[in-house]
Coordinates of C-alpha atoms in Angstrom, one line a residue:
M1 CA -12.9 -9.8 -11.8
P2 CA -9.6 -12.4 -11.7
E3 CA -9.4 -14.6 -8.8
I4 CA -7.6 -13.8 -5.5
Q5 CA -4.1 -15.5 -5.5
M6 CA -1.7 -16.0 -2.8
P7 CA 0.1 -12.9 -2.6
K8 CA 4.1 -12.9 -2.8
L9 CA 4.7 -10.7 0.5
S10 CA 8.7 -11.3 0.9
D11 CA 11.2 -11.7 -1.6
T12 CA 12.0 -14.9 -0.5
M13 CA 8.4 -16.3 -0.3
T14 CA 7.5 -19.2 -1.7
E15 CA 4.3 -20.5 0.1
G16 CA 1.9 -18.7 2.6
T17 CA -0.3 -20.0 5.3
L18 CA -3.8 -18.6 5.6
V19 CA -3.9 -17.5 9.6
S20 CA -7.3 -16.0 9.3
W21 CA -10.1 -14.4 7.2
K22 CA -11.5 -10.9 8.2
K23 CA -14.3 -11.2 6.0
K24 CA -16.8 -14.2 5.4
V25 CA -18.4 -15.5 2.2
G26 CA -21.4 -12.5 1.3
D27 CA -19.6 -9.7 3.0
E28 CA -19.0 -6.7 1.0
V29 CA -15.5 -5.9 0.3
T30 CA -13.8 -2.7 -0.3
A31 CA -10.4 -1.9 -1.6
G32 CA -8.1 -1.1 1.0
E33 CA -10.0 -3.7 3.9
V34 CA -7.9 -5.9 5.9
L35 CA -9.4 -9.4 4.1
A36 CA -7.0 -11.5 5.8
E37 CA -3.8 -12.3 7.9
I38 CA -1.0 -14.3 5.9
E39 CA 2.0 -16.1 7.4
T40 CA 4.9 -15.4 5.3
D41 CA 8.6 -16.9 5.7
K42 CA 9.5 -13.9 7.9
A43 CA 6.2 -12.6 9.5
T44 CA 2.3 -12.7 10.1
M45 CA 0.9 -9.8 8.3
E46 CA -2.7 -8.4 7.5
W47 CA -3.3 -8.2 3.4
E48 CA -5.5 -5.6 2.1
A49 CA -8.2 -6.4 -1.0
T50 CA -7.1 -4.5 -3.8
D51 CA -11.1 -4.4 -5.4
D52 CA -14.2 -3.8 -4.3
G53 CA -17.1 -6.2 -4.6
V54 CA -18.3 -9.3 -2.6
L55 CA -16.5 -12.0 -1.2
K56 CA -18.2 -14.8 -3.0
K57 CA -15.9 -17.5 -2.4
I58 CA -13.2 -18.9 -0.2
F59 CA -10.6 -21.7 -1.7
V60 CA -8.6 -21.7 1.3
E61 CA -9.7 -22.1 4.8
E62 CA -7.8 -21.0 8.0
G63 CA -4.7 -22.7 8.1
G64 CA -4.2 -24.0 4.9
K65 CA -0.8 -23.6 3.0
V66 CA -0.5 -22.7 -0.5
N67 CA 2.1 -21.6 -2.8
V68 CA 2.2 -18.4 -4.1
G69 CA -0.1 -17.7 -6.9
D70 CA -2.3 -20.3 -5.8
R71 CA -6.2 -18.9 -6.1
I72 CA -7.2 -18.5 -2.2
A73 CA -10.6 -16.6 -2.6
F74 CA -12.8 -14.8 -5.6
I75 CA -14.3 -11.3 -5.3
A76 CA -16.9 -10.8 -7.5
G77 CA -18.1 -7.9 -8.9
E78 CA -21.6 -6.5 -10.1
G79 CA -23.4 -9.4 -11.6
E80 CA -20.4 -12.0 -11.3
E81 CA -20.4 -15.2 -10.0
A82 CA -18.0 -17.4 -8.3
P83 CA -16.1 -19.9 -11.1
A84 CA -17.0 -23.5 -10.6
E85 CA -14.9 -25.4 -7.5
T86 CA -13.4 -28.7 -9.0
N87 CA -13.1 -31.5 -6.7
Q88 CA -12.5 -28.9 -3.9
A89 CA -13.2 -31.0 -1.1
E90 CA -11.1 -34.0 -2.3
K91 CA -8.3 -31.4 -2.2
E92 CA -9.4 -30.5 1.2
D93 CA -9.1 -33.8 2.6
E94 CA -5.4 -34.1 0.8
E95 CA -4.3 -30.9 2.5
G96 CA -5.7 -31.3 6.2
G97 CA -4.7 -35.2 6.2
E98 CA -8.0 -36.0 7.7
V99 CA -8.4 -39.3 5.9
D100 CA -6.1 -42.3 4.9
K101 CA -5.0 -42.7 1.4
A102 CA -7.3 -45.7 0.9
Q103 CA -10.5 -44.0 1.6
S104 CA -9.4 -40.5 -0.3
D105 CA -8.9 -43.3 -3.4
A106 CA -12.6 -44.6 -2.8
P107 CA -15.3 -43.0 -5.1
V108 CA -17.7 -40.8 -2.8
K109 CA -20.6 -38.6 -3.9
K110 CA -19.8 -35.4 -3.5
E111 CA -23.2 -34.7 -2.5
A112 CA -23.1 -37.0 0.4
K113 CA -19.8 -35.9 1.8
P114 CA -20.8 -32.5 3.7
A115 CA -23.6 -34.9 5.6
E116 CA -21.1 -37.8 6.5
V117 CA -18.7 -35.3 8.0
Q118 CA -21.3 -33.8 9.8
A119 CA -22.5 -36.8 11.3
A120 CA -19.0 -37.6 12.5
F121 CA -19.3 -34.3 14.9
E122 CA -22.1 -35.2 16.5
P123 CA -21.3 -36.0 19.9
K124 CA -24.5 -38.5 20.5
Q125 CA -22.7 -40.5 17.4
A126 CA -19.3 -40.3 18.8
A127 CA -18.9 -43.8 19.4
S128 CA -20.2 -45.2 16.0
S129 CA -17.2 -46.0 13.9
K130 CA -19.4 -45.3 10.5
E131 CA -19.4 -41.6 11.0
K132 CA -15.4 -41.5 11.8
P133 CA -12.7 -42.0 9.4
E134 CA -10.8 -45.7 9.8
S135 CA -7.5 -43.4 10.9
G136 CA -9.6 -41.8 13.8
R137 CA -8.2 -38.3 12.9
I138 CA -10.6 -35.0 12.9
K139 CA -11.4 -33.0 10.4
A140 CA -9.8 -29.7 11.4
S141 CA -7.5 -26.8 9.9
P142 CA -3.6 -26.8 11.4
L143 CA -4.3 -23.5 13.4
A144 CA -7.4 -25.2 15.1
R145 CA -5.3 -28.1 16.6
K146 CA -2.8 -25.7 17.5
L147 CA -5.3 -23.5 19.3
A148 CA -7.3 -26.5 21.0
A149 CA -3.6 -27.8 22.4
E150 CA -2.9 -24.4 23.8
K151 CA -6.2 -24.3 25.6
G152 CA -6.6 -27.8 26.4
I153 CA -10.0 -28.4 24.1
D154 CA -10.6 -31.9 23.2
L155 CA -11.5 -31.6 18.9
T156 CA -13.8 -34.3 19.1
S157 CA -16.1 -32.5 21.4
L158 CA -16.4 -29.6 18.7
K159 CA -18.7 -29.2 15.8
G160 CA -17.3 -27.4 12.9
S161 CA -18.2 -25.1 10.8
G162 CA -16.2 -24.9 8.1
P163 CA -16.7 -26.5 4.7
G164 CA -17.4 -30.1 5.0
G165 CA -17.8 -29.8 8.7
R166 CA -14.3 -29.1 9.1
I167 CA -13.2 -27.3 12.9
V168 CA -11.6 -23.8 11.7
E169 CA -10.1 -21.2 14.6
K170 CA -13.4 -19.5 15.3
D171 CA -15.0 -22.8 16.7
V172 CA -11.9 -23.2 19.2
K173 CA -11.8 -19.5 20.3
S174 CA -15.7 -19.5 20.9
T175 CA -15.0 -22.3 23.3
G176 CA -13.5 -22.2 27.1
P177 CA -10.8 -23.8 27.9
A178 CA -11.0 -27.1 29.7
P179 CA -10.8 -27.8 33.3
S180 CA -7.7 -29.0 33.2
A181 CA -5.8 -26.6 31.0
S182 CA -6.0 -23.8 34.0
R183 CA -2.6 -23.9 34.5
K184 CA 0.0 -22.9 31.8
I185 CA 2.2 -26.2 30.9
P186 CA 4.2 -26.5 27.9
A187 CA 2.4 -28.5 25.5
P188 CA 4.6 -31.7 25.0
A189 CA 5.2 -32.1 28.9
P190 CA 2.3 -34.1 29.8
V191 CA 2.2 -36.4 27.0
I192 CA 5.6 -37.5 26.6
S193 CA 7.0 -40.3 28.7
A194 CA 10.3 -41.5 29.5
G195 CA 12.2 -43.2 26.4
E196 CA 9.6 -41.3 24.1
S197 CA 9.7 -38.0 21.8
A198 CA 7.3 -35.6 20.0
R199 CA 7.8 -33.7 17.1
I200 CA 6.6 -30.3 16.9
N201 CA 6.2 -29.0 13.0
L202 CA 7.8 -25.3 12.5
T203 CA 5.7 -22.5 11.6
G204 CA 7.0 -20.9 8.2
M205 CA 8.7 -18.1 9.8
R206 CA 10.4 -20.3 12.7
K207 CA 11.6 -22.5 9.7
V208 CA 13.2 -19.7 7.6
I209 CA 14.8 -18.4 11.0
A210 CA 16.7 -21.9 11.3
E211 CA 17.6 -21.8 8.2
R212 CA 19.0 -18.3 7.8
L213 CA 21.1 -18.9 11.1
T214 CA 22.5 -22.1 9.7
E215 CA 23.4 -20.6 6.7
S216 CA 25.2 -17.6 8.3
L217 CA 27.1 -19.6 10.6
G218 CA 28.3 -21.9 8.2
P219 CA 30.5 -20.0 5.4
V220 CA 30.8 -16.8 7.1
P221 CA 33.6 -16.5 9.3
H222 CA 32.8 -15.3 13.2
F223 CA 34.7 -13.3 15.8
Y224 CA 33.5 -11.9 18.7
L225 CA 34.5 -9.0 20.7
N226 CA 33.4 -7.8 24.3
I227 CA 34.0 -4.5 26.0
E228 CA 33.3 -3.0 29.4
I229 CA 31.8 0.4 29.2
N230 CA 31.2 2.9 32.1
A231 CA 27.5 4.0 31.1
D232 CA 27.2 6.7 33.9
S233 CA 27.0 9.6 31.7
L234 CA 24.5 7.6 29.4
M235 CA 22.5 7.2 32.4
R236 CA 22.6 10.5 33.4
I237 CA 21.5 12.2 30.3
R238 CA 18.7 9.5 29.8
A239 CA 17.4 10.8 33.5
E240 CA 17.6 14.5 32.2
L241 CA 15.6 13.8 29.2
K242 CA 13.2 11.7 31.0
S243 CA 12.3 14.7 33.5
G244 CA 12.4 17.2 31.0
A245 CA 9.7 15.4 28.9
D246 CA 6.1 16.4 29.2
D247 CA 3.9 14.3 31.0
D248 CA 1.9 13.0 28.0
D249 CA 4.8 12.2 25.8
A250 CA 4.5 8.9 24.6
V251 CA 8.1 8.4 23.5
K252 CA 10.1 7.7 26.5
I253 CA 14.0 7.4 25.7
T254 CA 15.3 4.0 26.9
A255 CA 18.8 2.8 27.5
N256 CA 18.2 0.7 24.1
D257 CA 17.4 3.7 22.4
F258 CA 21.2 5.0 22.8
I259 CA 22.7 2.1 22.0
L260 CA 20.9 2.2 18.9
K261 CA 21.8 5.6 18.2
G262 CA 25.4 4.6 19.3
A263 CA 25.4 1.8 16.7
V264 CA 24.5 4.2 13.6
A265 CA 27.3 6.7 15.0
A266 CA 29.9 4.0 14.7
A267 CA 28.9 2.9 11.2
V268 CA 29.3 6.5 10.0
R269 CA 32.5 6.8 11.6
E270 CA 33.9 3.2 10.4
P271 CA 31.7 2.8 7.0
K272 CA 33.7 -0.3 6.4
V273 CA 31.0 -2.2 9.3
N274 CA 28.2 -0.6 7.2
A275 CA 28.7 -3.2 4.3
A276 CA 28.0 -6.8 2.6
F277 CA 30.3 -9.2 1.1
D278 CA 28.6 -10.1 -2.3
G279 CA 30.5 -13.0 -4.0
D280 CA 33.2 -11.0 -5.7
A281 CA 32.9 -7.7 -4.3
I282 CA 32.2 -6.1 -1.1
I283 CA 29.3 -3.6 -1.2
H284 CA 29.4 -0.4 0.8
Y285 CA 25.9 1.6 1.6
G286 CA 25.8 5.3 1.5
D287 CA 22.9 4.7 4.2
V288 CA 22.6 3.3 7.5
N289 CA 19.6 0.7 7.2
L290 CA 19.6 -0.2 11.0
A291 CA 17.4 -3.5 11.5
V292 CA 16.2 -3.5 15.3
A293 CA 15.4 -7.2 16.2
V294 CA 12.0 -7.5 17.9
A295 CA 10.5 -10.3 19.8
I296 CA 6.9 -11.4 18.6
D297 CA 5.1 -15.1 19.5
E298 CA 5.9 -16.8 16.1
G299 CA 9.6 -15.9 16.3
L300 CA 11.9 -12.8 15.9
V301 CA 11.7 -10.2 12.5
T302 CA 13.9 -7.1 12.4
P303 CA 12.2 -4.3 10.8
V304 CA 14.3 -1.5 9.5
I305 CA 14.8 2.3 10.3
R306 CA 15.7 3.6 7.0
S307 CA 18.4 6.2 6.7
A308 CA 19.2 6.4 10.2
Q309 CA 22.2 8.1 9.9
G310 CA 19.9 11.5 9.6
R311 CA 17.6 10.8 12.7
S312 CA 18.0 11.9 16.1
L313 CA 18.2 10.0 19.1
R314 CA 14.3 11.0 19.8
E315 CA 13.3 9.9 15.9
I316 CA 15.0 6.5 16.4
S317 CA 13.3 6.1 19.7
A318 CA 9.9 6.9 18.0
A319 CA 11.0 5.0 15.0
V320 CA 11.6 1.8 16.8
K321 CA 8.9 1.8 19.0
D322 CA 6.2 2.5 16.1
L323 CA 7.6 -0.6 14.2
A324 CA 7.8 -3.1 17.5
H325 CA 4.1 -2.0 17.9
R326 CA 3.1 -2.7 14.5
A327 CA 5.1 -5.9 14.2
R328 CA 3.8 -7.3 17.2
N329 CA 0.1 -6.5 15.8
K330 CA 0.8 -7.8 12.2
R331 CA 0.4 -4.3 10.8
M332 CA 3.9 -4.0 8.6
K333 CA 4.4 -3.6 5.0
P334 CA 6.7 -6.3 3.4
E335 CA 9.1 -3.6 2.4
E336 CA 9.6 -2.8 6.1
F337 CA 11.4 -6.1 7.0
Q338 CA 14.0 -5.8 4.0
G339 CA 17.0 -4.1 3.2
G340 CA 18.6 -3.7 6.5
T341 CA 22.5 -2.9 6.5
L342 CA 23.4 -3.2 10.5
T343 CA 21.1 -5.3 13.1
V344 CA 20.8 -4.8 16.8
S345 CA 19.7 -7.2 19.2
N346 CA 19.1 -6.7 22.5
L347 CA 19.8 -10.0 24.5
G348 CA 17.9 -8.5 27.7
G349 CA 18.1 -6.8 30.6

């Protein structure tokens, strides 16, 4: 059975971040089971195993970022063994940035490394400079660092369960927040002094969002129209639909649903709106594939309601609620983010 490689989960994806593993080494895996959560340039989504077997090896720990096509794990069939992992410990140090270059260049006995790193995390030896890297960095995955910062947890107080004693997400999650973290305070606020600044690295999704917004604003001419409408009739119809719905009806029509339906009707009436510029031509689309902006913790995604011109108000309402729910719970498929011809974003009440 071949090694599992970082999949290409979107048309523009070049690298991915392994957010979390849903299986651990030694677990049996069945095709279709969720194996891991992967952050792409567009969203964080669950990734399902494609083969049955036993998870024999994990090459990329939680928080690790690798290029599309790089190996991340190995699922073995009956009688198979995982391939040898060449210089993997040195690779982890390079990716995690926990040691200085001088240290990484120095010859290290592979069999001694885990013990040395483990000793660095023993609280009783924390004061000894021999057990810690000279750089003072703690060996932890990026995701573990982020989570620890949010919870106000000192990483030096934790013992890592990852390879070589590396602190991973589950180590931080199993620790309660520090007393000083009882108030919800933005992370940079308590550590930035006057005249100083802080650099916060972007997630893959936020980086792509910034790039796309810059690209769209630069070469594309913009114009803005503002109109004021009387929504009395809309709100009256909404109230009638709401009062006529069954008590157990999970689909409640909102004002936003009416706006989505109205945007689709307008695109059908004025098909030139449902179009895109493509270098030396303009593409007119036969279907109104309605993209709806959904805010999630990591940023903003735009799942697509396909062929929305053939859907009723209630069907659009049900579709957008389903897509938003699955987007926030990381259960969307890559193709459900692609192919939108018209986008609607709600700026708030």
